[in-house]
Amino acid sequence: MKTRIAVAGCTGYAGGEILRLLSVRDDIEIGALTAKASAGSPLGQHQPHLSALADRVVADTTVENLAGHDVVFLALPHGASGEVAAQLGEDTLVIDAGADFRLRSAEDWERFYGTPHAGTWPYGLPELPGQREVLAATKRIAVPGCFPTTVTLALAPAIAAGLTDAHDTVVVAPTGPSGAGKSLKPHLLGAELMGSASAYGVGGVHRHVPEMLQNFRRLGAANPTVSFTPVLVPMSRGILATVTAPLATPLQAEDAHRTYADFYADEPFVHVLPPGQWPMTQSVLGSNHIQVQVGVDAAANRLVAVAVLDNLTKGTAGGAVQSMNLALGLPETLGLTTWGVAP
């Protein structure tokens, strides 16, 4: 029997990526495809790469249209998921690809997002210790942000092993503009973006900061801090995060690498590269794969971890599908690949 799914926000980047991953699966039936402003238009007008679904007409995002499905993906703007999710039945698996249910702290939510906190759902990052068991027993999943996924998996082995307490963590992360969605913004125009790189969200104001700190605490950091600077670069998708943090005690690079290799030895989607090889975004393009490398800056007594992922796949839609598989009792890797597209 096929699992019937609906995607709210099907015309956006995240919604399109969810459909790209699920449309080729024999065990999935694609039901309602909904949006707001583009309701009534054919999906092919917005997602021309999804040729098998091109003639499907986009419906309005209403509870009536989303009801009756086994799984509902919400790929909606921040603040829009709570009202919709509250009206869906408890027997429906609801997976929110937005930020509405990621944060535990209402104070953090209101400070960074400026609206009332909708609540907290189980966090869709299976690689966190114990999280697979949580996801296997829930009907509500909050998909992590793309930057927190990258940064958390870059530093998780070090925090868990006590190599660092994550206090004074510094992150610089170039990324492509697809993470900002399809809404027209002047700084995302091709003429502005091509041949240029620019920092944004500087000074601790980016909305993913509290999510990173929340994850560091879950891994055992008592008083983590992070200075996070995202950098917009002219590639459509991808994140390369360089994460540095002070070492608890002096450490050799080979020992750090061994710690990382052991921590991720059984992870299907996380690959620690051989010593001396550093991650490249093109290696993970279109895949649910995250590549990690770690080194030691002995002069500064700091750990240096670098991680790459595709912000639309492992960073959003792939993570959502991976979590869905776990919640449905299916093989976690079903329909997902570690094979990137290069060059």
Tab-separated table of C-alpha atoms in Angstrom:
chain	number	residue	atom	x	y	z
A	1	MET	CA	0.000	0.000	0.000
A	2	LYS	CA	1.378	3.378	-1.007
A	3	THR	CA	1.950	6.272	1.395
A	4	ARG	CA	-0.085	9.266	0.268
A	5	ILE	CA	1.673	12.598	0.719
A	6	ALA	CA	0.754	16.260	0.310
A	7	VAL	CA	3.111	19.210	-0.069
A	8	ALA	CA	2.037	22.680	1.044
A	9	GLY	CA	4.270	25.279	-0.543
A	10	CYS	CA	4.958	23.088	-3.558
A	11	THR	CA	6.052	25.969	-5.795
A	12	GLY	CA	9.012	27.021	-3.633
A	13	TYR	CA	12.522	25.606	-3.585
A	14	ALA	CA	11.999	23.350	-0.554
A	15	GLY	CA	8.651	22.069	-1.816
A	16	GLY	CA	10.122	21.376	-5.243
A	17	GLU	CA	13.039	19.474	-3.747
A	18	ILE	CA	10.710	17.321	-1.631
A	19	LEU	CA	8.785	16.440	-4.789
A	20	ARG	CA	11.991	15.724	-6.719
A	21	LEU	CA	13.024	13.183	-4.091
A	22	LEU	CA	9.621	11.538	-3.666
A	23	SER	CA	8.250	11.527	-7.219
A	24	VAL	CA	10.526	8.648	-8.273
A	25	ARG	CA	9.533	6.368	-5.386
A	26	ASP	CA	7.184	3.464	-6.086
A	27	ASP	CA	5.937	3.447	-2.488
A	28	ILE	CA	4.735	7.072	-2.594
A	29	GLU	CA	1.526	8.502	-4.021
A	30	ILE	CA	1.664	12.268	-4.511
A	31	GLY	CA	-1.634	13.792	-3.497
A	32	ALA	CA	-2.440	17.462	-2.960
A	33	LEU	CA	0.047	20.062	-4.153
A	34	THR	CA	-0.819	23.415	-2.636
A	35	ALA	CA	0.325	27.032	-2.448
A	36	LYS	CA	-1.255	30.430	-1.920
A	37	ALA	CA	-0.391	33.066	-4.522
A	38	SER	CA	0.123	30.498	-7.295
A	39	ALA	CA	-3.020	28.430	-6.623
A	40	GLY	CA	-4.812	27.555	-9.851
A	41	SER	CA	-1.684	27.450	-12.010
A	42	PRO	CA	0.060	24.335	-13.345
A	43	LEU	CA	3.010	23.093	-11.289
A	44	GLY	CA	5.190	23.037	-14.420
A	45	GLN	CA	5.030	26.821	-14.522
A	46	HIS	CA	6.920	26.917	-11.209
A	47	GLN	CA	8.869	23.637	-11.196
A	48	PRO	CA	9.662	22.916	-14.866
A	49	HIS	CA	12.235	20.274	-13.889
A	50	LEU	CA	9.446	18.073	-12.417
A	51	SER	CA	8.164	17.005	-15.833
A	52	ALA	CA	6.035	14.101	-14.594
A	53	LEU	CA	4.060	16.501	-12.396
A	54	ALA	CA	4.032	19.479	-14.776
A	55	ASP	CA	0.307	19.272	-15.604
A	56	ARG	CA	-0.828	19.040	-11.994
A	57	VAL	CA	-2.828	22.096	-10.939
A	58	VAL	CA	-1.689	23.778	-7.726
A	59	ALA	CA	-4.501	23.916	-5.155
A	60	ASP	CA	-5.018	26.450	-2.403
A	61	THR	CA	-3.304	25.728	0.911
A	62	THR	CA	-6.314	24.886	3.038
A	63	VAL	CA	-6.814	22.263	5.704
A	64	GLU	CA	-9.536	20.699	3.567
A	65	ASN	CA	-7.077	20.135	0.703
A	66	LEU	CA	-4.365	18.762	2.999
A	67	ALA	CA	-6.612	16.465	5.030
A	68	GLY	CA	-6.803	12.751	4.289
A	69	HIS	CA	-3.107	12.227	3.544
A	70	ASP	CA	-0.725	9.966	5.430
A	71	VAL	CA	2.043	12.584	5.388
A	72	VAL	CA	1.829	16.365	4.982
A	73	PHE	CA	4.964	18.395	4.281
A	74	LEU	CA	4.746	22.073	5.180
A	75	ALA	CA	7.209	24.091	3.075
A	76	LEU	CA	5.736	27.430	4.087
A	77	PRO	CA	7.140	30.810	5.147
A	78	HIS	CA	8.174	31.162	8.779
A	79	GLY	CA	5.151	31.687	11.011
A	80	ALA	CA	2.669	30.078	8.626
A	81	SER	CA	2.892	26.432	9.675
A	82	GLY	CA	1.460	26.612	13.172
A	83	GLU	CA	-2.107	27.456	12.212
A	84	VAL	CA	-2.230	24.806	9.487
A	85	ALA	CA	-0.627	22.088	11.602
A	86	ALA	CA	-3.006	22.672	14.515
A	87	GLN	CA	-5.953	21.676	12.309
A	88	LEU	CA	-4.472	18.459	10.918
A	89	GLY	CA	-5.377	15.193	12.610
A	90	GLU	CA	-3.077	13.552	15.132
A	91	ASP	CA	-2.921	10.439	12.949
A	92	THR	CA	-1.299	12.457	10.110
A	93	LEU	CA	2.477	12.665	10.020
A	94	VAL	CA	3.193	16.393	9.680
A	95	ILE	CA	6.703	17.488	8.741
A	96	ASP	CA	7.470	21.199	8.919
A	97	ALA	CA	10.344	22.314	6.687
A	98	GLY	CA	10.088	25.834	8.128
A	99	ALA	CA	11.337	27.161	11.438
A	100	ASP	CA	8.098	27.292	13.421
A	101	PHE	CA	8.660	24.310	15.723
A	102	ARG	CA	12.471	24.013	15.900
A	103	LEU	CA	13.210	26.062	19.002
A	104	ARG	CA	12.485	24.969	22.551
A	105	SER	CA	12.737	28.478	23.961
A	106	ALA	CA	9.754	30.758	23.345
A	107	GLU	CA	11.956	33.683	24.356
A	108	ASP	CA	14.506	32.849	21.649
A	109	TRP	CA	11.768	32.437	19.059
A	110	GLU	CA	10.147	35.759	19.834
A	111	ARG	CA	13.514	37.550	19.906
A	112	PHE	CA	14.698	36.241	16.523
A	113	TYR	CA	11.395	35.813	14.657
A	114	GLY	CA	9.195	38.460	16.251
A	115	THR	CA	5.975	36.413	16.452
A	116	PRO	CA	4.360	34.215	19.140
A	117	HIS	CA	5.988	30.817	19.597
A	118	ALA	CA	3.909	27.982	18.077
A	119	GLY	CA	5.489	25.232	20.182
A	120	THR	CA	8.227	22.628	19.891
A	121	TRP	CA	8.223	19.402	17.879
A	122	PRO	CA	10.732	16.519	17.770
A	123	TYR	CA	13.813	17.680	15.905
A	124	GLY	CA	14.469	16.084	12.528
A	125	LEU	CA	18.222	15.551	12.761
A	126	PRO	CA	18.639	11.767	13.089
A	127	GLU	CA	22.406	12.043	13.586
A	128	LEU	CA	21.956	13.557	17.057
A	129	PRO	CA	22.415	10.884	19.748
A	130	GLY	CA	19.105	9.168	20.574
A	131	GLN	CA	17.137	11.119	17.987
A	132	ARG	CA	16.285	8.194	15.709
A	133	GLU	CA	14.236	6.603	18.480
A	134	VAL	CA	12.394	9.884	19.037
A	135	LEU	CA	11.580	10.277	15.346
A	136	ALA	CA	10.383	6.688	15.059
A	137	ALA	CA	7.692	7.383	17.645
A	138	THR	CA	6.258	10.741	16.548
A	139	LYS	CA	3.678	12.234	14.201
A	140	ARG	CA	5.189	15.729	14.257
A	141	ILE	CA	8.687	16.616	13.003
A	142	ALA	CA	10.511	19.949	12.828
A	143	VAL	CA	13.114	19.913	10.057
A	144	PRO	CA	16.347	21.694	11.118
A	145	GLY	CA	17.657	24.788	9.430
A	146	CYS	CA	20.324	24.280	6.777
A	147	PHE	CA	23.064	26.168	8.625
A	148	PRO	CA	22.384	24.459	11.974
A	149	THR	CA	22.483	21.062	10.268
A	150	THR	CA	25.886	21.833	8.739
A	151	VAL	CA	27.411	23.436	11.825
A	152	THR	CA	25.997	20.898	14.295
A	153	LEU	CA	27.338	17.931	12.350
A	154	ALA	CA	30.682	19.700	11.939
A	155	LEU	CA	31.136	20.070	15.705
A	156	ALA	CA	29.062	17.233	17.203
A	157	PRO	CA	31.869	14.666	17.605
A	158	ALA	CA	34.122	17.212	19.298
A	159	ILE	CA	31.478	18.313	21.804
A	160	ALA	CA	30.329	14.766	22.554
A	161	ALA	CA	33.918	13.624	23.172
A	162	GLY	CA	34.782	16.621	25.329
A	163	LEU	CA	37.388	17.967	22.902
A	164	THR	CA	35.736	21.389	23.198
A	165	ASP	CA	33.028	22.968	25.306
A	166	ALA	CA	31.882	25.038	22.278
A	167	HIS	CA	32.415	28.292	24.160
A	168	ASP	CA	33.775	30.933	21.760
A	169	THR	CA	32.825	28.955	18.644
A	170	VAL	CA	33.339	30.883	15.393
A	171	VAL	CA	31.547	29.937	12.161
A	172	VAL	CA	32.007	31.392	8.674
A	173	ALA	CA	29.755	29.766	6.075
A	174	PRO	CA	29.498	30.650	2.374
A	175	THR	CA	26.177	29.620	0.825
A	176	GLY	CA	24.106	30.011	-2.316
A	177	PRO	CA	20.976	32.178	-2.600
A	178	SER	CA	18.466	29.302	-2.817
A	179	GLY	CA	18.387	29.227	0.984
A	180	ALA	CA	16.597	32.579	0.874
A	181	GLY	CA	13.700	31.156	-1.134
A	182	LYS	CA	12.143	32.341	-4.385
A	183	SER	CA	10.894	35.733	-3.251
A	184	LEU	CA	12.376	38.526	-5.336
A	185	LYS	CA	15.036	40.492	-3.437
A	186	PRO	CA	17.394	43.000	-5.077
A	187	HIS	CA	20.570	41.554	-3.542
A	188	LEU	CA	19.704	38.129	-4.991
A	189	LEU	CA	19.407	39.351	-8.575
A	190	GLY	CA	21.935	37.771	-10.918
A	191	ALA	CA	23.461	41.144	-11.747
A	192	GLU	CA	24.141	41.754	-8.052
A	193	LEU	CA	25.245	38.238	-7.126
A	194	MET	CA	27.428	37.073	-10.002
A	195	GLY	CA	31.141	37.680	-9.465
A	196	SER	CA	30.610	38.853	-5.894
A	197	ALA	CA	30.570	37.607	-2.306
A	198	SER	CA	28.915	39.422	0.590
A	199	ALA	CA	28.429	38.805	4.294
A	200	TYR	CA	24.974	39.156	5.804
A	201	GLY	CA	23.253	38.544	9.120
A	202	VAL	CA	26.446	39.745	10.831
A	203	GLY	CA	26.768	40.251	14.577
A	204	GLY	CA	24.728	37.423	16.044
A	205	VAL	CA	21.413	38.406	14.462
A	206	HIS	CA	20.922	35.482	12.065
A	207	ARG	CA	17.863	33.417	12.966
A	208	HIS	CA	19.807	30.157	13.008
A	209	VAL	CA	22.038	31.213	15.920
A	210	PRO	CA	19.727	30.045	18.740
A	211	GLU	CA	19.172	26.741	16.943
A	212	MET	CA	22.923	26.095	16.779
A	213	LEU	CA	23.303	26.852	20.477
A	214	GLN	CA	20.327	24.625	21.302
A	215	ASN	CA	22.013	21.746	19.479
A	216	PHE	CA	25.367	22.345	21.159
A	217	ARG	CA	23.660	22.140	24.546
A	218	ARG	CA	21.924	18.910	23.543
A	219	LEU	CA	25.330	17.452	22.768
A	220	GLY	CA	26.608	18.329	26.246
A	221	ALA	CA	28.045	21.849	25.990
A	222	ALA	CA	27.269	23.682	29.233
A	223	ASN	CA	27.697	27.286	28.130
A	224	PRO	CA	28.189	27.458	24.365
A	225	THR	CA	28.569	30.657	22.385
A	226	VAL	CA	28.816	31.143	18.643
A	227	SER	CA	29.824	34.012	16.392
A	228	PHE	CA	28.196	33.165	13.070
A	229	THR	CA	28.822	34.939	9.758
A	230	PRO	CA	27.045	33.619	6.653
A	231	VAL	CA	28.432	34.700	3.279
A	232	LEU	CA	26.393	34.858	0.097
A	233	VAL	CA	28.330	33.530	-2.912
A	234	PRO	CA	27.434	33.001	-6.593
A	235	MET	CA	26.434	29.328	-6.562
A	236	SER	CA	22.776	28.333	-6.590
A	237	ARG	CA	22.944	25.819	-3.737
A	238	GLY	CA	25.361	24.504	-1.152
A	239	ILE	CA	26.959	25.414	2.190
A	240	LEU	CA	30.598	25.202	3.256
A	241	ALA	CA	30.929	25.862	6.989
A	242	THR	CA	34.297	26.423	8.640
A	243	VAL	CA	33.808	25.951	12.377
A	244	THR	CA	36.521	26.672	14.927
A	245	ALA	CA	36.359	26.212	18.686
A	246	PRO	CA	38.919	26.260	21.515
A	247	LEU	CA	40.334	22.889	22.535
A	248	ALA	CA	39.788	21.714	26.097
A	249	THR	CA	43.336	20.321	26.084
A	250	PRO	CA	46.079	20.271	23.438
A	251	LEU	CA	45.326	17.674	20.770
A	252	GLN	CA	47.002	16.124	17.745
A	253	ALA	CA	45.202	16.358	14.415
A	254	GLU	CA	45.244	12.582	13.954
A	255	ASP	CA	43.497	12.109	17.305
A	256	ALA	CA	40.796	14.582	16.343
A	257	HIS	CA	40.320	12.783	13.036
A	258	ARG	CA	40.028	9.417	14.784
A	259	THR	CA	37.386	10.823	17.118
A	260	TYR	CA	35.347	12.046	14.168
A	261	ALA	CA	35.748	8.828	12.181
A	262	ASP	CA	34.593	6.748	15.155
A	263	PHE	CA	31.625	9.024	15.893
A	264	TYR	CA	30.301	8.844	12.332
A	265	ALA	CA	31.382	5.292	11.496
A	266	ASP	CA	27.806	3.992	11.221
A	267	GLU	CA	26.158	7.091	9.768
A	268	PRO	CA	24.810	6.517	6.239
A	269	PHE	CA	24.905	10.168	5.194
A	270	VAL	CA	27.945	11.596	7.001
A	271	HIS	CA	31.396	10.907	5.581
A	272	VAL	CA	34.622	11.945	7.306
A	273	LEU	CA	37.164	12.463	4.539
A	274	PRO	CA	40.662	10.970	4.653
A	275	PRO	CA	43.313	13.161	6.314
A	276	GLY	CA	44.447	15.967	4.049
A	277	GLN	CA	41.319	15.997	1.868
A	278	TRP	CA	38.972	18.927	2.423
A	279	PRO	CA	35.250	19.112	1.556
A	280	MET	CA	33.928	20.755	-1.615
A	281	THR	CA	30.307	21.741	-2.165
A	282	GLN	CA	30.152	20.204	-5.647
A	283	SER	CA	30.819	16.775	-4.124
A	284	VAL	CA	27.440	16.749	-2.363
A	285	LEU	CA	25.302	18.616	-4.910
A	286	GLY	CA	21.820	17.089	-5.173
A	287	SER	CA	22.563	14.441	-2.543
A	288	ASN	CA	21.689	13.815	1.108
A	289	HIS	CA	25.398	13.550	1.823
A	290	ILE	CA	27.440	15.674	4.213
A	291	GLN	CA	31.227	15.594	4.065
A	292	VAL	CA	33.304	16.541	7.098
A	293	GLN	CA	36.996	17.101	7.762
A	294	VAL	CA	38.723	18.128	10.977
A	295	GLY	CA	42.106	19.590	11.838
A	296	VAL	CA	43.906	21.323	14.683
A	297	ASP	CA	45.363	24.816	14.725
A	298	ALA	CA	48.000	24.138	17.377
A	299	ALA	CA	49.256	27.734	17.564
A	300	ALA	CA	45.764	28.996	18.368
A	301	ASN	CA	44.787	25.865	20.367
A	302	ARG	CA	41.632	25.550	18.320
A	303	LEU	CA	39.808	22.723	16.594
A	304	VAL	CA	38.997	23.424	12.935
A	305	ALA	CA	36.117	21.485	11.355
A	306	VAL	CA	34.838	21.973	7.812
A	307	ALA	CA	31.538	20.536	6.559
A	308	VAL	CA	29.621	20.782	3.294
A	309	LEU	CA	26.072	19.909	2.303
A	310	ASP	CA	23.427	20.809	-0.248
A	311	ASN	CA	21.174	23.248	1.597
A	312	LEU	CA	18.079	22.123	-0.325
A	313	THR	CA	18.694	18.377	0.052
A	314	LYS	CA	20.339	17.302	3.316
A	315	GLY	CA	19.829	20.869	4.570
A	316	THR	CA	16.036	20.779	4.048
A	317	ALA	CA	14.102	18.332	1.850
A	318	GLY	CA	16.457	15.369	2.156
A	319	GLY	CA	16.502	15.747	5.916
A	320	ALA	CA	12.700	15.864	5.852
A	321	VAL	CA	12.463	12.663	3.786
A	322	GLN	CA	15.083	10.939	5.951
A	323	SER	CA	13.021	11.792	9.047
A	324	MET	CA	9.803	10.702	7.313
A	325	ASN	CA	11.343	7.312	6.559
A	326	LEU	CA	12.179	6.824	10.228
A	327	ALA	CA	8.718	7.924	11.391
A	328	LEU	CA	7.063	5.497	8.962
A	329	GLY	CA	9.279	2.604	10.002
A	330	LEU	CA	11.000	2.483	6.605
A	331	PRO	CA	14.724	2.145	5.881
A	332	GLU	CA	16.242	5.525	6.671
A	333	THR	CA	18.105	5.708	3.375
A	334	LEU	CA	15.130	4.900	1.139
A	335	GLY	CA	15.006	7.212	-1.891
A	336	LEU	CA	18.086	9.169	-0.828
A	337	THR	CA	21.598	9.118	-2.221
A	338	THR	CA	25.118	10.041	-1.170
A	339	TRP	CA	26.130	10.517	-4.816
A	340	GLY	CA	26.694	14.143	-5.729
A	341	VAL	CA	26.776	15.757	-9.179
A	342	ALA	CA	30.107	17.050	-10.417
A	343	PRO	CA	31.448	19.157	-11.931
